[in-house]
mmCIF file of C-alpha atoms in Angstrom:
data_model
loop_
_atom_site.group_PDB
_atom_site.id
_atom_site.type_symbol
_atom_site.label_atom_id
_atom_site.label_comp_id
_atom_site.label_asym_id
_atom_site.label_seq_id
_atom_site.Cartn_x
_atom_site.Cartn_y
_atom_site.Cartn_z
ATOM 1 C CA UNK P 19 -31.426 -16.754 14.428
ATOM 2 C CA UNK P 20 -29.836 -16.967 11.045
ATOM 3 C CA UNK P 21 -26.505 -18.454 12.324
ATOM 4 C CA UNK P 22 -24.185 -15.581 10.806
ATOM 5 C CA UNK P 23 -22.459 -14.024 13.272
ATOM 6 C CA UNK P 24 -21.548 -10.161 13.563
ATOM 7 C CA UNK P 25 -18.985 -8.744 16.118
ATOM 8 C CA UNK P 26 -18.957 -6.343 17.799
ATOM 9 C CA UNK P 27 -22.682 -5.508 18.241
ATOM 10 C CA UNK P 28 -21.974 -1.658 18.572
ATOM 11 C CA UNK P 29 -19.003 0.397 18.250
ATOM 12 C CA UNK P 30 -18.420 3.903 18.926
ATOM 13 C CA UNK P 31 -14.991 5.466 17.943
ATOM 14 C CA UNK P 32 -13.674 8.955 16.742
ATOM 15 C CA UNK P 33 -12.812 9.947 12.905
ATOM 16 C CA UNK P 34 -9.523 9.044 11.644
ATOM 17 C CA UNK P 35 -9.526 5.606 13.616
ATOM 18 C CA UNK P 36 -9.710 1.928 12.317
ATOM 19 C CA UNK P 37 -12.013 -0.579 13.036
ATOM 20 C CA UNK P 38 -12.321 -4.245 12.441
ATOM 21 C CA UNK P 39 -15.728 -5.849 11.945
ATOM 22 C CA UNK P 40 -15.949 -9.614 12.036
ATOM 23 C CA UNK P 41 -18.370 -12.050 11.048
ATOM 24 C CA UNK P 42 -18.693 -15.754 10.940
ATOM 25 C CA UNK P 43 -20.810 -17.078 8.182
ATOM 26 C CA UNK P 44 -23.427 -20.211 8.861
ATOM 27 C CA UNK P 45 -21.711 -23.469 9.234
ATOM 28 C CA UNK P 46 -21.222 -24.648 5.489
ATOM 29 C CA UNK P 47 -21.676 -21.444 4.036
ATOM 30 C CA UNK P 48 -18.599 -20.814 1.341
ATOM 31 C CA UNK P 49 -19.602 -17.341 0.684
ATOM 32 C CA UNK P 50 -19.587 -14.255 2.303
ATOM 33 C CA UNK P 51 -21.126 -10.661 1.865
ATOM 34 C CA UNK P 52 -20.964 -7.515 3.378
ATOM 35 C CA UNK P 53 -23.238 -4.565 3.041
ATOM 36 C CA UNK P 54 -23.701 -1.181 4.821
ATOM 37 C CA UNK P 55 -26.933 0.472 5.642
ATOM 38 C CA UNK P 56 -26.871 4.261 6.372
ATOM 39 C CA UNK P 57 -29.380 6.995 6.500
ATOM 40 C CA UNK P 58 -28.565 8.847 3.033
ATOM 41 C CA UNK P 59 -27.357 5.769 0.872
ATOM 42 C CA UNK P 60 -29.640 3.021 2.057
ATOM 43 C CA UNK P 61 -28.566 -0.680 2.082
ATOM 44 C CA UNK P 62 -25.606 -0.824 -0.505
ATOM 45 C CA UNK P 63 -23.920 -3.989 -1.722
ATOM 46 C CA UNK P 64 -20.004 -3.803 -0.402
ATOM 47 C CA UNK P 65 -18.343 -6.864 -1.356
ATOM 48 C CA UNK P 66 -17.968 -10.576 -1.032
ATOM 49 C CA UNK P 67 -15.983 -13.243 -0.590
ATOM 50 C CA UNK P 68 -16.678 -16.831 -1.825
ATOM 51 C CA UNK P 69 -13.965 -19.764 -0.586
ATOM 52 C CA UNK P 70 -11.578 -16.974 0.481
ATOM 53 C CA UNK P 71 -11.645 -15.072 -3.100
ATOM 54 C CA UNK P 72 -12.715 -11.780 -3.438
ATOM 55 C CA UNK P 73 -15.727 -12.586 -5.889
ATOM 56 C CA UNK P 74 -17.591 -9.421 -6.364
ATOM 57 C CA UNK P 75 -17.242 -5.700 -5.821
ATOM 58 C CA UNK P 76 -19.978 -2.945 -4.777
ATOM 59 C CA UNK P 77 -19.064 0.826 -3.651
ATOM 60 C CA UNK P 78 -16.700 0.041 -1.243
ATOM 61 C CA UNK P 79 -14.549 2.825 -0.501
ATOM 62 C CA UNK P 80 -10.481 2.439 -1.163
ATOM 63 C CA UNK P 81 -10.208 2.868 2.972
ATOM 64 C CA UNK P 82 -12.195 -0.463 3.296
ATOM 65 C CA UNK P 83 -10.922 -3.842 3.052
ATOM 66 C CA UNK P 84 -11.709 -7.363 3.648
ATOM 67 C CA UNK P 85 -10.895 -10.732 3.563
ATOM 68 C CA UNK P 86 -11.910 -14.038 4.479
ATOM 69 C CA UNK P 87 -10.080 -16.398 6.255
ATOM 70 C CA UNK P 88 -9.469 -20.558 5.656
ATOM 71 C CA UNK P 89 -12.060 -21.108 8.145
ATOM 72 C CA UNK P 90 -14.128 -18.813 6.286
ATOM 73 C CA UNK P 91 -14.676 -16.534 8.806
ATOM 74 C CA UNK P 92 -14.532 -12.532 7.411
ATOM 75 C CA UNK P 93 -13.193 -9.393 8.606
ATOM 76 C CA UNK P 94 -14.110 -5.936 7.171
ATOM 77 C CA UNK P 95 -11.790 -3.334 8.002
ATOM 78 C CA UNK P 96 -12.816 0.427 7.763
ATOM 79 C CA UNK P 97 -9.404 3.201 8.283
ATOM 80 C CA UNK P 98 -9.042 6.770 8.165
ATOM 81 C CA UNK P 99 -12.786 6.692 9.857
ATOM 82 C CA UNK P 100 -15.093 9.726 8.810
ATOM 83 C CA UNK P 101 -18.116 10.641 10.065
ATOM 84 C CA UNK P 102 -20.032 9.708 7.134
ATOM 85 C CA UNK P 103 -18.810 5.983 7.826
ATOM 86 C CA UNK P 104 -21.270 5.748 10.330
ATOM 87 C CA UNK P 105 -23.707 2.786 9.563
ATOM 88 C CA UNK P 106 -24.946 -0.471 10.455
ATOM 89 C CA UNK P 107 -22.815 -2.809 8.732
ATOM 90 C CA UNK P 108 -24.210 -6.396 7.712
ATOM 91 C CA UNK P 109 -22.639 -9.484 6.897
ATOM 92 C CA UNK P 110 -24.642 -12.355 5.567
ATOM 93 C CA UNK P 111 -23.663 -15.384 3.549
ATOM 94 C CA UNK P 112 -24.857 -18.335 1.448
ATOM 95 C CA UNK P 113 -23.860 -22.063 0.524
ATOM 96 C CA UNK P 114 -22.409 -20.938 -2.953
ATOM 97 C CA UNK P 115 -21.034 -18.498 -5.222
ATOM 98 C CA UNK P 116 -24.369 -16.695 -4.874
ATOM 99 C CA UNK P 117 -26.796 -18.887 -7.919
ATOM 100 C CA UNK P 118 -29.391 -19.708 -5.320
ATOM 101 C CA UNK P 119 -29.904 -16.363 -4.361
ATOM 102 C CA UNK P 120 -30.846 -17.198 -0.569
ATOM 103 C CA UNK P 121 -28.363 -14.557 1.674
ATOM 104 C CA UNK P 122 -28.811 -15.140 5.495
ATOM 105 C CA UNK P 123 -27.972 -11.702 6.960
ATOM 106 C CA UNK P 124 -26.461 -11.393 10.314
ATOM 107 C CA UNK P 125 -27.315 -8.945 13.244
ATOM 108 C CA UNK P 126 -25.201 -6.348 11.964
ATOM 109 C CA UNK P 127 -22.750 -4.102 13.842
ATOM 110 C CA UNK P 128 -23.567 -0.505 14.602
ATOM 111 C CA UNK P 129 -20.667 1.649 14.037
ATOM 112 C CA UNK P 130 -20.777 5.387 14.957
ATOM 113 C CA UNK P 131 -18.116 7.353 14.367
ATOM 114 C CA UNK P 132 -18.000 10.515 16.460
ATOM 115 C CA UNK I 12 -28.148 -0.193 -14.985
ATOM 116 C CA UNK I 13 -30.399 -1.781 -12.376
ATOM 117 C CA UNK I 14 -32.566 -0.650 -10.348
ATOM 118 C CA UNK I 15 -35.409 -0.950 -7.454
ATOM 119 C CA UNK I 16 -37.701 1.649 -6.865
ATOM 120 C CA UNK I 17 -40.471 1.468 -3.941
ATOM 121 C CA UNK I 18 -42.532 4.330 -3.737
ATOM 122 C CA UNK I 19 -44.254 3.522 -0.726
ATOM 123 C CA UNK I 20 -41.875 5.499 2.005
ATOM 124 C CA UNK I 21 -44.208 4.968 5.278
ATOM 125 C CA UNK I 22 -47.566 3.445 5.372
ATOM 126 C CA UNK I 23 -49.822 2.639 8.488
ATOM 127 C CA UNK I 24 -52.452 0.455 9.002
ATOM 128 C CA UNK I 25 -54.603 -0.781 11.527
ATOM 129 C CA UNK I 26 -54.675 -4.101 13.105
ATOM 130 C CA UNK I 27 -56.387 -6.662 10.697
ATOM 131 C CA UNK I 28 -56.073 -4.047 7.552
ATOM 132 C CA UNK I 29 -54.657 -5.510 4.247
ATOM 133 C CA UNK I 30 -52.113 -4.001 2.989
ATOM 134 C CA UNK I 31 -49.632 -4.393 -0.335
ATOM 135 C CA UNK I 32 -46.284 -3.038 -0.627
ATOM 136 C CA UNK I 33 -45.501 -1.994 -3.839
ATOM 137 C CA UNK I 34 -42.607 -2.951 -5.735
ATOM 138 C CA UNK I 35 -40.824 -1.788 -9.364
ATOM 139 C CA UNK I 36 -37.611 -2.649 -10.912
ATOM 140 C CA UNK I 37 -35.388 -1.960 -13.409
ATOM 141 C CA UNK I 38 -32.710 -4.636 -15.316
ATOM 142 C CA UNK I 39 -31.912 -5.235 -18.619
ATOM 143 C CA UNK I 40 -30.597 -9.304 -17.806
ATOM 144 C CA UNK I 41 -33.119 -11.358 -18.833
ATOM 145 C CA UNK I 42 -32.173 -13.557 -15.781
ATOM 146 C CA UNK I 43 -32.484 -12.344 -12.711
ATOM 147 C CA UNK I 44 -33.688 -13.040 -8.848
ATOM 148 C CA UNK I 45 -36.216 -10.551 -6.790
ATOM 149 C CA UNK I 46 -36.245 -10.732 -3.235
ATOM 150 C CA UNK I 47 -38.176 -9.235 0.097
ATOM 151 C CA UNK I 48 -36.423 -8.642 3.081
ATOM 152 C CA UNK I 49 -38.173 -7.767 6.685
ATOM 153 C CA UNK I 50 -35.775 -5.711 8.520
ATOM 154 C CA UNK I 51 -37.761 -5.446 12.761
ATOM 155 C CA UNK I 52 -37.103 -2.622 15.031
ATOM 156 C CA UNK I 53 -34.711 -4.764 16.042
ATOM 157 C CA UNK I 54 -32.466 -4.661 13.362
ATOM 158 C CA UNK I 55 -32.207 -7.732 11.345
ATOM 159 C CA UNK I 56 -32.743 -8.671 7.570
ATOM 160 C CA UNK I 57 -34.893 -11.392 7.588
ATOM 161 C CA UNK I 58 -35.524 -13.591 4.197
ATOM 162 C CA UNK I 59 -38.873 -13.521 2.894
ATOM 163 C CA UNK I 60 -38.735 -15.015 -0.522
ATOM 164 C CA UNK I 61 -36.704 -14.890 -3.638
ATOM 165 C CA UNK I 62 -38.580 -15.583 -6.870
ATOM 166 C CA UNK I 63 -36.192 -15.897 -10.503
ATOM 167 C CA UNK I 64 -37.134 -14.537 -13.284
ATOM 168 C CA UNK I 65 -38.885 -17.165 -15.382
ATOM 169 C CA UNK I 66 -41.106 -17.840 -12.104
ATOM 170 C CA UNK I 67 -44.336 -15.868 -12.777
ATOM 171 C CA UNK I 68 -46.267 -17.768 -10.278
ATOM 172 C CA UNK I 69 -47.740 -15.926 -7.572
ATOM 173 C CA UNK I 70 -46.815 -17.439 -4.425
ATOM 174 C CA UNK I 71 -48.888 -17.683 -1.148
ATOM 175 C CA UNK I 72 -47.392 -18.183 2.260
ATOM 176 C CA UNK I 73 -49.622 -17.790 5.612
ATOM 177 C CA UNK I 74 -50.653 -14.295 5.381
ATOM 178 C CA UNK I 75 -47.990 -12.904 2.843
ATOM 179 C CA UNK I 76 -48.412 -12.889 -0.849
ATOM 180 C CA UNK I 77 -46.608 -11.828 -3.743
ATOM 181 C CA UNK I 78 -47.459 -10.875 -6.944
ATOM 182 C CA UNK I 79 -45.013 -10.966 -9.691
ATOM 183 C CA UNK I 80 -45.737 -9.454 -13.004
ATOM 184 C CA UNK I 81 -42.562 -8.874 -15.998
ATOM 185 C CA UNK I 82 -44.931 -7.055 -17.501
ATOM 186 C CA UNK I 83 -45.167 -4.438 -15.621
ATOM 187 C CA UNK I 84 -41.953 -4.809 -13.259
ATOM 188 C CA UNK I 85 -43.793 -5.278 -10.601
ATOM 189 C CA UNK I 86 -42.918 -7.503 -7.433
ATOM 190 C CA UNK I 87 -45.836 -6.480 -5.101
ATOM 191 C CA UNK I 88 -45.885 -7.631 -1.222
ATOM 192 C CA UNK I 89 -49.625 -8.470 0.407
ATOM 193 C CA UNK I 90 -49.934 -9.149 3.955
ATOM 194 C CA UNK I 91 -53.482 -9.773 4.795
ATOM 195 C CA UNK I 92 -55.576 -9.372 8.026
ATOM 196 C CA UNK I 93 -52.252 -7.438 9.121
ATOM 197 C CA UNK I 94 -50.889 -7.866 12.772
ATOM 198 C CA UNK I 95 -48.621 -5.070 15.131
ATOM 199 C CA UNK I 96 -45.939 -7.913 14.361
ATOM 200 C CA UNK I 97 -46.018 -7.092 11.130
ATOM 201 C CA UNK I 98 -44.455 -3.598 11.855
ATOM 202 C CA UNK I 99 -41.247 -3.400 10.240
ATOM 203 C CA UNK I 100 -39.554 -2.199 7.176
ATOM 204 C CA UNK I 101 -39.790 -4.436 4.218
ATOM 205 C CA UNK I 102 -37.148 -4.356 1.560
ATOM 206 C CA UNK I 103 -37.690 -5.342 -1.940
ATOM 207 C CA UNK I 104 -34.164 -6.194 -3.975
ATOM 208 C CA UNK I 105 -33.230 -7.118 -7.128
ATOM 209 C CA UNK I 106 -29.793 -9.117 -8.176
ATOM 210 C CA UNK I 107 -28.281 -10.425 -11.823
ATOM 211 C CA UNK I 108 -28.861 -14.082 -12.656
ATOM 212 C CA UNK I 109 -25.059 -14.761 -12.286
ATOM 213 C CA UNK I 110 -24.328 -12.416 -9.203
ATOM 214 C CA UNK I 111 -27.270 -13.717 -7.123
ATOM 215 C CA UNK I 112 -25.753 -12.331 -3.891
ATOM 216 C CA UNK I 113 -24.840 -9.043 -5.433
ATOM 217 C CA UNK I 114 -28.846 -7.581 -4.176
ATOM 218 C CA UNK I 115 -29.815 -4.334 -4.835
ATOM 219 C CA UNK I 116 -31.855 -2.861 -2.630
ATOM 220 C CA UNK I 117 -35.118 -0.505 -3.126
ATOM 221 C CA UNK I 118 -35.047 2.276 0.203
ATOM 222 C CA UNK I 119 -37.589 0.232 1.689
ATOM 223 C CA UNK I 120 -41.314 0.774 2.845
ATOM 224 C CA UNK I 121 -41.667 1.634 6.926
ATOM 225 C CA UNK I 122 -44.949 -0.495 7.847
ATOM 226 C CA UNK I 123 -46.789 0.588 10.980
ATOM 227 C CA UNK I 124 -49.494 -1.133 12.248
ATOM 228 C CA UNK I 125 -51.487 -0.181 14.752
ATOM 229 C CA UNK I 126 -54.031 -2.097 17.164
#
């Protein structure tokens, strides 16, 4: 158990809708990441957050957002849902802005978009 | 640009088999972190180790090994007298000294192993 959080576990919805992926990053942890792991594109940095402050940028796509909250907790939200959004969508985090290098990944959440 | 490359797609290998996992990057920082992940059928990333740049030493842990070389690019995985828990898909990634979290990952390398 790495102590990062993901919910939902799975999460089936149709194209065009929005969904909200949360995670909760080990106690202590300042920073958060998320990534997305599909088929075609492989694991693929997203974004993160460090101390709620957008910190670094990957390929997200304009329809996805995050943010991270006071208590450090994230949310990643994916809209106008295609089919190629489908994924398994990991959070991790780490004590600091990312120098040590250590990322404890969480579960994931499945998302399949129908 | 940077960039992870691991040519190995699928290997299998029978219960008590060594086996290394090959791994070559790409970066022109001269500062930088490498990393192997074990992902299980289950799902998970799970850290493996995380060597800098300026850390040549090979490093030794149970059954794993790694062997680091600049000189080659090379970040290659061991895992000796292999074990079916060993099945799994290891990833190796790469990140800039100052963007440690920021990995990027090679497609990975499906291990099978078989009793």
């Amino acid at each position: 158990d790495s102590g990062v959080t993901q919910t939902p576990k799975h999460l089936i919805t149709a194209t065009g809708q929005r969904v909200t992926l949360r995670c909760s990053p080990r106690s202590g942890d300042l920073s958060v990441y998320w990534y997305q792991q599909s088929l075609d594109q492989g694991l693929q940095f997203l974004i993160q957050y460090y101390n709620g402050e957008e910190r670094a940028k990957g390929n997200i796509l304009e329809r996805f957002s995050a943010q991270q909250f006071p208590d450090l907790h994230s949310e990643l939200n994916l809209s106008s849902l295609e089919l190629g959004d489908s994924a398994l969508y990991f959070c991790a985090s780490s004590v600091d802005a990312g120098q040590a290098g250590e990322l404890f990944f969480g579960e994931g959440s499945r998302l399949t978009v129908l | 640009a940077q960039k992870v490359t691991q040519a190995q797609t699928e290997i299998s290998v029978v219960e008590k088999e060594d086996v290394t996992l090959d791994c070559v990057y790409e970066t022109r920082d001269t500062t930088y972190y490498l990393f192997w992940y074990k992902q299980p059928p289950s799902g998970e990333l799970v850290f493996l180790i995380r060597r800098n740049s300026f850390d040549e030493q090979n490093e030794i842990s149970g059954r794993y090994s790694w062997n680091f070389q600049k000189s080659t690019s090379s970040f290659n995985f061991t895992i000796t007298a292999s074990q079916v828990v060993d099945s799994a898909v290891y990833f190796c990634a790469l990140s800039q000294g100052n963007q440690g979290g920021k990995l990027i990952f090679g497609q990975g390398t499906e291990l099978s192993v078989k009793p």
